[in-house]
């Protein structure tokens, strides 16, 4: 049975597919390695996206490879079914295959390797290489049949371990910890309910479940951890939930089980897991601002993980996520503490090129080697060449016709839009009609951190620059500020250390004087002890000063953190929209309200293309409302302003360019949506420009 199975065409096609996937995966691995090196200065989210793209390319690559191999085996049935020993390799009497011309049958491609039948020496060498690959391809399916069940068994064991953890855990339905978890979930924008519980079988926090996520904490976390530590752990796990990391991790395990025979798959998958943790670490630091405390907590929890290492590895195989993994701990701490010193040196365009190259390499082999593309390729190329020649000759004829119809010395007419741009009698003045009035200062304000909205301004209220327009609940931040300011205010430790240093100095000096008066009154050992006591007290004084400086910085940090709970108006204006009401949960950067100022407005018009070199930024303008009777004044009121921008692109239809001016809106007469006229006084007239 095994011998007949190994000579089966389907079996051989699967083997050749695995064989081709080895070198295709190696090429994708080189691309992933290049991206890993280029993206080192980039953010963790960018590296994570690129790594996911590489793994997706590795997972998709077997499909086009298998399609190509099966199509080739269908066109060349003798490739897998014919016994090579029964047919001499150097035979020149080879019947042409059905559907293939006789002159083309002398060179038969076998999966990208051509053997020339009319050259015996080359045929023997090529046939030997193909025979060796054929033997290897016939054994590769056995490798997959033996290895795939084992890897899927490991995956199933992990899934069973996850369910056992869920059954052995104690879910916290109410209490401060459950309330904190739900508040943080709403603050970071998670809509599904995330349960939180404790388990005696784990030493570090872990997230289990996909549709019903649950954060499991060690039992010691209830009594032994501070509130700040629990908040940081919950934010890390909630970051996994909002990113669907458990689902992606399960897909990774399935891909690893299916393509276990290629080491590049394991390397890229490991890279994804490392970048995933860095992304969540960055999220925690952005939300809390306590990078050093978070790094110290990682070190503490990593030391406790060894007691439950086997269980944690089994659970992670089932798709669960553990944030406190000891592996790559040094890289994570370095990323947390110095990540703001790294600059982004990679562009999104380069990232797109790398992702495209990864996926294109996997698909190129199947497309290029498809028999239909090889058959149609020459004919298509010839057709395209003929088409290009005919098109080029047609374009040349049209150009000659146009050139012949032109009369030397005449000027082609220029299309203009009636009423949009017209010159007045004064050549130095340009008038633009039907100009649009737009807001220049309009901004949607959001909070710099997540939380619960405590107060917010209402629609129609006027605000001043720097005035608080919205604030979050900040009781804990105020308490932390009070504690920090109390530590920074008192310098008792410095005073005590200074007094101790003075006493030690007096004792040491007195001992030296005593020995001078009475030789040998004190031994050298006693003198040395006095000197060491003096040096110790001086070091304690320096330490006390250093600690006091740290307390001053902590107070400053607490004041800045308290400011992040408030949203201030960037300019004088009016609240025109309110997106969140009091008591609502907001995420970082989510719009809360909109503030608009009408003191400065933007007037946009269309300038004739022939005047675009005349009008420069900074030119003086006067604005008047169009088609509106000013009943308060005998003459229509005008508004002074300056040109701020002249577009470099000319509209091909209207032959105009976009230009806008900034105008002071006194008495709030101008309003967005009204039509206006713009009178431009150019700095350099068209006549002066021609004389240069």
XYZ file of C-alpha atoms in Angstrom:
692
model
C 0.000 0.000 0.000
C 2.747 2.613 0.799
C 4.568 1.865 -2.470
C 1.442 2.301 -4.555
C 0.534 5.421 -2.583
C 3.926 7.020 -3.217
C 3.520 6.535 -6.985
C 0.058 8.088 -6.980
C -0.073 11.375 -8.995
C -1.970 13.172 -6.228
C 0.597 12.081 -3.632
C 3.467 13.279 -5.823
C 1.712 16.599 -6.510
C 1.394 17.206 -2.756
C 5.067 16.370 -2.292
C 6.142 18.761 -5.046
C 3.950 21.472 -3.513
C 5.739 21.071 -0.172
C 9.098 21.064 -1.946
C 8.368 24.319 -3.772
C 7.009 25.872 -0.577
C 10.403 25.381 1.080
C 12.182 27.816 -1.237
C 9.223 30.205 -1.546
C 9.032 30.392 2.260
C 12.778 31.005 2.405
C 12.387 33.991 0.042
C 9.553 35.342 2.183
C 11.764 34.819 5.235
C 14.471 36.988 3.672
C 11.890 39.711 3.010
C 10.698 39.453 6.623
C 14.301 39.685 7.831
C 14.886 42.814 5.734
C 11.704 44.375 7.094
C 12.717 43.459 10.649
C 16.021 45.275 10.173
C 14.484 48.338 8.477
C 11.637 48.698 10.995
C 13.788 48.633 14.121
C 13.381 52.407 14.733
C 9.643 52.256 13.964
C 6.772 51.930 16.419
C 5.712 48.556 17.769
C 2.319 48.804 16.027
C 4.018 49.293 12.660
C 6.352 46.330 13.178
C 3.424 44.215 14.337
C 1.412 45.021 11.199
C 4.336 44.132 8.946
C 4.934 40.843 10.795
C 1.247 39.923 10.399
C 1.526 40.647 6.675
C 4.542 38.326 6.405
C 2.715 35.530 8.226
C -0.332 36.021 5.980
C 1.912 35.717 2.914
C 3.409 32.510 4.311
C -0.082 31.116 4.939
C -1.396 32.013 1.465
C 1.679 30.884 -0.469
C 0.778 27.118 -0.528
C -2.449 27.835 -2.435
C -0.962 29.205 -5.720
C 1.887 26.693 -5.460
C -0.552 23.772 -5.240
C -2.656 25.158 -8.101
C 0.402 25.402 -10.320
C 1.638 21.893 -9.439
C -1.763 20.273 -10.020
C -2.186 22.060 -13.357
C 1.282 20.952 -14.429
C 0.582 17.358 -13.432
C -2.693 17.449 -15.388
C -0.915 18.677 -18.542
C 1.961 16.218 -18.081
C 0.424 12.975 -16.777
C 3.557 10.969 -17.500
C 5.548 13.054 -15.068
C 4.373 11.086 -12.024
C 2.957 7.899 -13.544
C 5.714 6.761 -15.955
C 8.493 4.478 -14.740
C 11.770 6.127 -15.716
C 13.647 2.823 -15.678
C 11.565 1.429 -18.538
C 12.365 4.339 -20.884
C 15.921 5.229 -21.861
C 16.771 8.815 -20.959
C 18.811 9.385 -24.085
C 16.195 8.020 -26.423
C 15.574 10.281 -29.386
C 12.298 8.603 -30.271
C 9.894 10.365 -27.985
C 6.286 10.714 -29.132
C 4.863 14.184 -28.756
C 2.291 14.721 -26.015
C -1.303 15.161 -26.956
C -2.170 18.756 -27.582
C 1.511 19.815 -27.739
C 3.269 20.382 -31.081
C 5.991 17.943 -32.037
C 8.619 20.635 -32.310
C 7.847 21.781 -28.759
C 8.017 18.315 -27.180
C 11.792 18.135 -27.352
C 12.090 20.498 -24.401
C 9.636 19.578 -21.637
C 9.484 21.777 -18.477
C 9.175 19.791 -15.274
C 8.214 22.224 -12.481
C 10.596 24.879 -13.696
C 13.416 22.445 -14.800
C 13.792 21.915 -18.561
C 15.437 18.727 -19.905
C 16.631 18.860 -23.505
C 16.073 15.447 -25.108
C 18.314 16.138 -28.082
C 21.343 16.713 -25.820
C 22.180 13.384 -24.064
C 24.809 14.732 -21.634
C 22.593 17.550 -20.386
C 19.664 15.164 -20.146
C 21.497 12.741 -17.872
C 22.579 15.495 -15.465
C 19.138 17.162 -15.398
C 17.363 13.828 -15.054
C 19.519 12.884 -12.084
C 18.631 16.133 -10.289
C 14.916 15.689 -11.057
C 15.035 12.063 -9.865
C 16.571 13.180 -6.559
C 13.898 15.849 -6.118
C 11.224 13.302 -7.053
C 12.427 10.940 -4.315
C 12.402 13.788 -1.786
C 8.923 14.887 -2.912
C 7.587 11.349 -2.488
C 8.613 11.308 1.208
C 7.555 14.832 2.200
C 3.819 13.968 2.549
C 4.782 11.305 5.101
C 6.486 14.044 7.123
C 3.297 16.107 7.107
C 1.079 13.115 7.989
C 3.276 12.353 11.004
C 3.888 15.921 12.213
C 0.525 17.641 11.675
C -1.457 15.414 14.096
C 1.174 15.999 16.782
C 1.056 19.801 16.438
C -2.751 19.801 16.404
C -2.659 17.586 19.510
C -0.584 20.232 21.282
C -3.122 22.861 20.194
C -6.029 20.769 21.477
C -4.218 20.265 24.797
C -3.908 24.034 25.163
C -7.617 24.545 24.461
C -8.498 21.954 27.104
C -6.171 23.735 29.523
C -7.972 27.013 28.915
C -11.328 25.478 29.758
C -9.899 23.905 32.911
C -8.634 27.298 34.027
C -12.071 28.802 33.421
C -13.746 26.066 35.498
C -11.223 26.307 38.369
C -11.364 30.109 38.563
C -13.548 32.255 40.813
C -15.391 34.968 38.889
C -15.678 38.359 40.636
C -19.205 39.576 39.947
C -19.171 42.604 42.247
C -16.641 44.491 44.285
C -14.095 47.218 43.590
C -12.042 45.055 41.218
C -15.024 44.147 39.023
C -16.202 47.770 38.926
C -12.695 48.955 38.012
C -12.487 46.431 35.185
C -15.816 47.534 33.707
C -14.928 51.236 33.963
C -11.609 50.679 32.221
C -13.344 48.578 29.547
C -15.727 51.401 28.732
C -12.913 53.945 28.845
C -10.805 52.111 26.237
C -13.799 51.509 23.957
C -14.526 47.780 24.542
C -18.180 46.918 23.942
C -18.188 43.265 24.985
C -18.351 42.390 28.660
C -14.966 41.376 30.042
C -15.109 39.192 33.152
C -12.417 39.216 35.812
C -11.593 36.416 38.211
C -8.907 34.825 40.358
C -7.234 31.427 40.110
C -4.877 29.593 42.461
C -3.144 27.704 39.618
C -1.494 30.733 38.005
C 1.266 33.038 39.230
C 0.852 35.843 36.683
C -2.192 37.450 35.014
C -3.576 35.826 31.877
C -6.374 36.478 29.371
C -8.500 33.553 28.186
C -11.422 33.321 25.772
C -12.287 35.099 22.547
C -16.060 35.663 22.453
C -16.293 35.518 26.264
C -12.997 37.057 27.405
C -11.938 36.672 31.023
C -8.967 38.195 32.828
C -7.556 35.794 35.441
C -5.430 37.191 38.249
C -3.427 35.262 40.849
C -5.115 34.981 44.202
C -2.301 36.998 45.734
C -3.264 39.989 43.588
C -6.344 40.722 45.718
C -4.376 41.405 48.881
C -0.760 41.853 47.789
C -1.023 44.264 44.851
C -1.612 47.991 44.941
C -4.464 49.645 43.082
C -2.051 51.153 40.575
C -0.535 47.737 39.783
C -3.958 46.146 39.297
C -4.986 49.020 37.013
C -1.865 48.582 34.853
C -2.410 44.813 34.593
C -6.061 45.256 33.636
C -5.159 47.870 30.999
C -2.612 45.476 29.482
C -5.139 42.642 29.260
C -7.887 44.946 27.989
C -5.509 46.078 25.264
C -5.322 42.429 24.161
C -9.123 42.270 24.139
C -9.653 45.406 22.034
C -7.031 44.190 19.529
C -8.541 40.646 19.279
C -5.120 39.212 20.107
C -6.471 35.889 21.387
C -8.214 35.268 18.050
C -5.069 36.184 16.105
C -2.993 33.977 18.408
C -5.321 31.034 17.713
C -4.955 31.579 13.959
C -1.183 31.626 14.464
C -1.340 28.244 16.194
C -3.406 26.776 13.365
C -0.948 28.097 10.747
C 1.961 26.694 12.763
C 0.244 23.308 12.949
C -0.428 23.187 9.203
C 2.978 24.517 8.085
C 5.093 23.152 10.929
C 7.761 21.833 8.556
C 9.001 25.309 7.584
C 11.129 27.091 10.234
C 10.367 30.560 8.811
C 6.747 30.164 9.946
C 7.855 29.624 13.546
C 10.322 32.524 13.448
C 7.780 35.030 12.056
C 5.102 33.822 14.484
C 7.477 34.317 17.416
C 8.234 37.826 16.143
C 4.503 38.617 16.091
C 4.071 37.546 19.725
C 6.979 39.689 20.855
C 5.709 42.783 19.018
C 2.192 42.155 20.343
C 3.388 42.497 23.919
C 5.321 45.656 23.065
C 2.159 47.169 21.563
C 0.206 46.471 24.754
C 3.045 47.812 26.899
C 2.987 51.059 24.924
C -0.777 51.284 25.426
C -0.442 50.921 29.212
C 2.281 53.571 29.444
C 0.262 55.971 27.255
C -2.800 55.554 29.458
C -1.103 55.754 32.873
C 2.115 57.684 32.273
C 3.949 55.490 34.819
C 6.623 53.821 32.718
C 9.069 53.077 35.541
C 6.399 51.615 37.848
C 5.145 49.403 35.039
C 8.663 48.156 34.247
C 9.302 47.329 37.908
C 6.034 45.409 38.056
C 7.028 43.342 34.995
C 10.310 42.389 36.654
C 8.536 41.377 39.869
C 5.908 39.265 38.135
C 8.428 37.644 35.783
C 10.260 36.274 38.829
C 7.071 34.607 40.027
C 6.264 32.956 36.711
C 8.728 30.071 37.104
C 6.409 28.371 39.604
C 3.713 27.912 36.976
C 5.787 27.860 33.781
C 4.518 24.525 32.425
C 0.873 25.440 32.925
C 1.303 28.874 31.320
C 2.961 27.408 28.231
C 0.183 24.870 27.813
C -2.509 27.539 28.155
C -0.800 29.832 25.646
C -0.835 26.988 23.130
C -4.623 27.123 23.376
C -4.860 30.731 22.252
C -4.613 32.484 25.620
C -2.375 35.506 26.119
C -0.014 36.054 29.040
C 1.329 39.611 29.386
C 4.055 38.831 31.919
C 6.089 36.435 29.780
C 9.668 36.229 31.024
C 11.026 35.740 27.489
C 12.344 38.958 25.920
C 11.781 40.739 29.246
C 14.872 42.906 28.774
C 13.671 44.096 25.352
C 10.268 44.979 26.775
C 11.720 46.979 29.662
C 14.091 48.801 27.325
C 11.143 49.602 25.031
C 9.072 50.907 27.962
C 11.751 53.140 29.472
C 13.434 54.624 26.363
C 10.802 54.273 23.645
C 10.228 58.045 23.422
C 13.842 58.593 22.422
C 13.406 56.547 19.256
C 12.301 58.402 16.152
C 10.163 57.147 13.335
C 12.469 56.674 10.363
C 10.300 54.507 8.153
C 7.498 55.747 5.941
C 4.142 54.153 5.321
C 5.020 53.969 1.628
C 8.017 51.754 2.384
C 5.865 49.575 4.634
C 3.376 49.130 1.804
C 6.192 48.189 -0.573
C 7.478 45.562 1.842
C 4.024 44.053 2.386
C 3.323 44.039 -1.350
C 6.648 42.361 -2.051
C 5.917 39.677 0.550
C 2.514 38.792 -0.903
C 3.583 39.193 -4.546
C 6.492 36.790 -4.100
C 4.119 34.113 -2.836
C 1.713 34.605 -5.772
C 4.281 35.203 -8.520
C 5.424 31.598 -8.768
C 1.935 30.211 -9.399
C 1.031 32.938 -11.906
C 4.262 32.912 -13.891
C 4.467 29.139 -14.253
C 0.806 28.597 -15.178
C 0.668 26.776 -18.539
C -1.988 29.115 -19.907
C 0.183 32.162 -19.204
C 3.161 30.508 -20.917
C 1.076 29.668 -23.973
C -0.560 33.058 -24.265
C 2.516 35.057 -23.322
C 4.263 35.348 -26.740
C 1.053 36.034 -28.633
C 0.013 38.670 -26.117
C 3.423 40.315 -26.277
C 3.313 40.425 -30.082
C -0.187 41.872 -30.011
C 0.830 44.536 -27.507
C 3.844 45.506 -29.646
C 1.681 45.869 -32.730
C -0.840 47.882 -30.716
C 1.875 50.189 -29.412
C 3.232 50.794 -32.918
C -0.209 51.584 -34.270
C -1.017 53.867 -31.317
C 2.264 55.728 -31.641
C 1.779 56.214 -35.375
C -1.771 57.467 -34.777
C -0.566 59.936 -32.112
C 2.162 61.211 -34.451
C -0.363 61.729 -37.260
C -2.701 63.635 -34.928
C 0.167 65.832 -33.773
C 1.142 66.633 -37.371
C -2.462 67.494 -38.241
C -2.691 69.874 -35.266
C 0.610 71.499 -36.129
C -0.464 72.024 -39.729
C -3.726 73.713 -38.735
C -1.989 76.307 -36.530
C -1.147 79.689 -38.004
C 2.201 81.179 -36.881
C 1.804 84.214 -34.622
C -1.745 83.422 -33.387
C -2.651 82.693 -29.745
C -4.947 79.901 -28.667
C -8.095 80.975 -26.836
C -8.196 80.488 -23.062
C -11.329 79.086 -21.381
C -12.601 81.087 -18.436
C -15.621 80.765 -16.177
C -17.965 83.692 -16.524
C -18.460 85.589 -13.258
C -15.651 83.740 -11.425
C -12.649 85.942 -12.258
C -12.713 89.214 -14.152
C -10.438 92.219 -14.432
C -11.649 95.683 -13.536
C -10.768 98.842 -15.341
C -7.779 99.294 -13.049
C -5.127 96.878 -14.284
C -3.520 96.750 -10.816
C -6.741 95.547 -9.170
C -8.155 92.010 -9.483
C -11.747 91.266 -8.597
C -13.019 87.785 -7.737
C -16.755 87.137 -7.503
C -18.645 84.308 -5.814
C -16.021 83.649 -3.164
C -16.781 81.228 -0.327
C -16.468 82.144 3.350
C -15.101 79.385 5.573
C -14.165 78.975 9.213
C -10.489 79.270 10.050
C -10.585 78.397 13.762
C -12.790 75.346 14.373
C -11.638 72.358 16.400
C -13.135 69.250 17.982
C -11.646 68.900 21.463
C -11.016 65.574 23.192
C -9.421 64.339 26.379
C -5.761 63.339 26.635
C -6.726 60.278 28.706
C -9.738 57.968 29.141
C -12.176 58.468 31.983
C -15.654 59.508 33.096
C -16.854 62.968 32.056
C -17.518 65.145 35.119
C -18.443 68.456 33.473
C -18.808 69.853 29.962
C -19.792 73.217 28.518
C -23.124 73.598 26.787
C -23.907 74.689 23.245
C -23.791 78.461 22.816
C -21.457 79.194 25.746
C -18.574 81.541 25.032
C -15.154 80.462 26.212
C -11.785 82.195 26.573
C -8.335 80.920 25.668
C -7.129 78.412 28.301
C -10.545 78.178 29.973
C -11.677 74.681 31.037
C -14.426 73.461 28.719
C -14.614 69.838 29.946
C -13.111 67.782 32.761
C -12.944 64.152 33.855
C -13.289 62.741 37.324
C -9.961 63.372 39.001
C -10.329 62.651 42.723
C -7.454 60.163 42.765
C -5.238 62.536 40.800
C -5.895 65.307 43.331
C -5.010 62.995 46.214
C -1.790 61.957 44.499
C -0.931 65.622 43.932
C -1.558 66.473 47.580
C 0.686 63.630 48.733
C 3.422 64.586 46.283
C 3.306 68.272 47.248
C 3.426 67.348 50.935
C 6.585 65.316 50.368
C 8.160 68.064 48.295
C 7.278 70.808 50.778
C 9.051 69.377 53.833
C 12.812 68.877 53.964
C 13.061 67.200 57.364
C 15.192 64.391 56.018
C 17.662 66.885 54.562
C 17.825 68.837 57.834
C 18.326 65.674 59.861
C 21.065 64.422 57.530
C 22.796 67.821 57.633
C 22.745 67.869 61.440
C 24.091 64.317 61.569
C 26.902 65.286 59.194
C 27.849 68.265 61.375
C 27.973 66.098 64.501
C 30.120 63.474 62.764
C 32.478 66.179 61.554
C 32.788 67.618 65.074
C 33.502 64.178 66.559
C 36.157 63.428 63.951
C 37.835 66.818 64.448
C 37.723 66.388 68.250
C 39.408 62.984 67.957
C 42.205 64.450 65.849
C 42.724 67.290 68.338
C 42.835 64.845 71.258
C 45.564 62.810 69.603
C 47.519 65.971 68.911
C 47.372 66.973 72.574
C 47.933 63.506 74.011
C 49.789 61.200 71.680
C 48.206 57.767 71.477
C 45.030 58.725 73.366
C 42.926 57.218 70.570
C 43.944 54.271 68.412
C 44.122 54.416 64.634
C 41.069 52.150 64.459
C 38.974 54.608 66.482
C 40.172 57.503 64.323
C 39.235 55.524 61.177
C 35.757 54.801 62.563
C 35.194 58.503 63.182
C 36.285 59.268 59.623
C 34.014 56.569 58.145
C 31.098 57.885 60.230
C 31.734 61.364 58.824
C 31.809 60.086 55.233
C 28.649 58.053 55.816
C 26.778 61.064 57.163
C 27.891 63.152 54.192
C 26.614 60.475 51.788
C 23.325 60.347 53.695
C 23.036 64.105 53.272
C 23.551 63.768 49.494
C 20.976 60.981 49.381
C 18.456 63.085 51.298
C 18.950 65.964 48.860
C 18.516 63.594 45.932
C 15.313 62.174 47.383
C 13.946 65.644 47.994
C 14.674 66.567 44.384
C 12.811 63.431 43.336
C 9.841 64.469 45.488
C 9.808 67.881 43.814
C 9.776 66.229 40.384
C 6.998 63.851 41.472
C 4.923 66.828 42.561
C 5.505 68.485 39.188
C 4.544 65.263 37.438
C 1.386 64.966 39.533
C 0.397 68.536 38.621
C 0.873 67.808 34.931
C -1.097 64.568 35.276
C -3.955 66.471 36.896
C -3.995 68.853 33.926
C -4.544 65.901 31.591
C -7.962 65.375 33.204
C -9.069 68.773 31.895
C -9.786 70.031 28.390
C -8.920 73.684 27.733
C -10.067 76.018 24.973
C -7.249 76.756 22.485
C -8.738 80.119 21.508
C -11.646 82.458 22.229
C -14.822 81.117 20.691
C -18.264 79.582 21.067
C -19.272 75.973 21.758
C -21.267 74.845 18.728
C -21.533 71.068 19.286
C -21.417 68.720 22.290
C -20.811 65.042 21.524
C -20.671 63.659 25.086
C -22.815 64.421 28.105
C -21.920 64.467 31.788
C -21.255 61.005 33.219
C -20.376 59.427 29.873
C -17.218 57.365 29.408
C -14.707 58.798 26.947
C -11.600 57.325 25.379
C -8.321 59.038 24.665
C -8.691 61.520 21.804
C -12.454 60.951 21.419
C -14.247 64.236 20.512
C -16.214 65.747 23.419
C -17.267 69.145 22.060
C -16.552 71.557 19.217
C -15.371 75.158 19.652
C -15.589 77.682 16.815
C -14.257 81.210 16.498
C -15.527 83.736 13.928
C -12.986 86.460 14.702
C -10.879 85.235 11.772
C -12.357 83.774 8.606
C -11.035 82.333 5.379
C -12.331 83.664 2.045
C -11.691 81.309 -0.864
C -11.939 82.289 -4.528
C -10.863 81.186 -8.004
C -8.160 83.284 -9.659
C -7.629 83.419 -13.413
C -4.572 81.363 -14.351
C -2.973 84.308 -16.182
C -2.897 86.249 -12.890
C -1.423 83.471 -10.718
C 2.137 84.856 -11.038
C 0.948 88.353 -10.188
C -0.755 87.545 -6.898
C 1.671 86.646 -4.113
C 1.064 85.549 -0.494
C 0.802 88.674 1.658
C -0.996 90.774 -0.948
C -3.658 93.092 0.450
C -7.344 92.255 -0.148
C -10.723 93.819 0.611
C -13.794 91.676 1.131
C -17.417 92.684 0.541
C -20.582 90.649 0.896
C -22.299 89.951 -2.398
C -26.049 90.402 -3.071
C -26.810 91.541 0.494
C -28.207 94.994 1.271
C -26.491 96.714 4.168
C -29.330 98.619 5.755
C -27.286 99.904 8.708
C -24.811 101.858 6.541
C -25.154 103.935 3.438
C -22.142 102.223 1.920
C -21.409 98.537 1.984
C -18.914 97.623 4.703
C -15.542 96.179 3.654
C -13.133 93.902 5.517
C -9.353 94.047 5.147
C -7.193 90.957 4.876
C -4.115 89.342 3.330
C -3.571 86.573 0.792
C -2.298 83.480 2.616
C -2.164 80.837 -0.104
C -2.102 80.608 -3.901
C -2.504 77.079 -5.242
C 0.062 75.858 -7.764
C -2.406 73.578 -9.570
C -4.466 74.989 -12.441
C -7.959 73.608 -13.018
C -7.887 72.247 -16.604
C -11.561 73.094 -17.233
C -12.014 76.543 -15.716
C -8.352 77.590 -16.154
C -8.330 79.005 -12.624
C -6.302 78.454 -9.460
C -7.544 78.362 -5.890
C -6.589 81.295 -3.667
C -7.621 82.144 -0.112
C -7.196 85.122 2.198
C -7.394 85.552 5.957
C -9.816 88.307 7.033
C -10.602 89.897 10.402
C -14.363 89.605 10.957
C -15.220 92.683 13.008
C -18.777 92.874 14.342
C -19.281 89.254 13.151
C -20.920 90.423 9.923
C -19.288 87.778 7.757
C -20.595 84.245 8.170
C -19.690 80.892 6.609
C -21.942 80.003 3.704
C -22.374 83.543 2.377
C -21.020 84.691 -0.986
C -18.425 87.450 -1.056
C -16.394 89.534 -3.465
C -12.620 89.755 -3.126
C -10.595 92.747 -4.366
C -6.892 91.897 -4.615
C -4.144 94.541 -4.685
C -1.108 92.644 -6.050
C 2.345 93.522 -4.774
C 3.766 93.051 -8.260
C 1.600 94.008 -11.235
C 1.554 91.984 -14.422
C 3.168 94.891 -16.302
C 6.130 95.048 -13.890
C 6.476 91.290 -14.128
C 6.802 91.508 -17.921
C 9.401 94.321 -17.691
C 11.757 92.183 -15.544
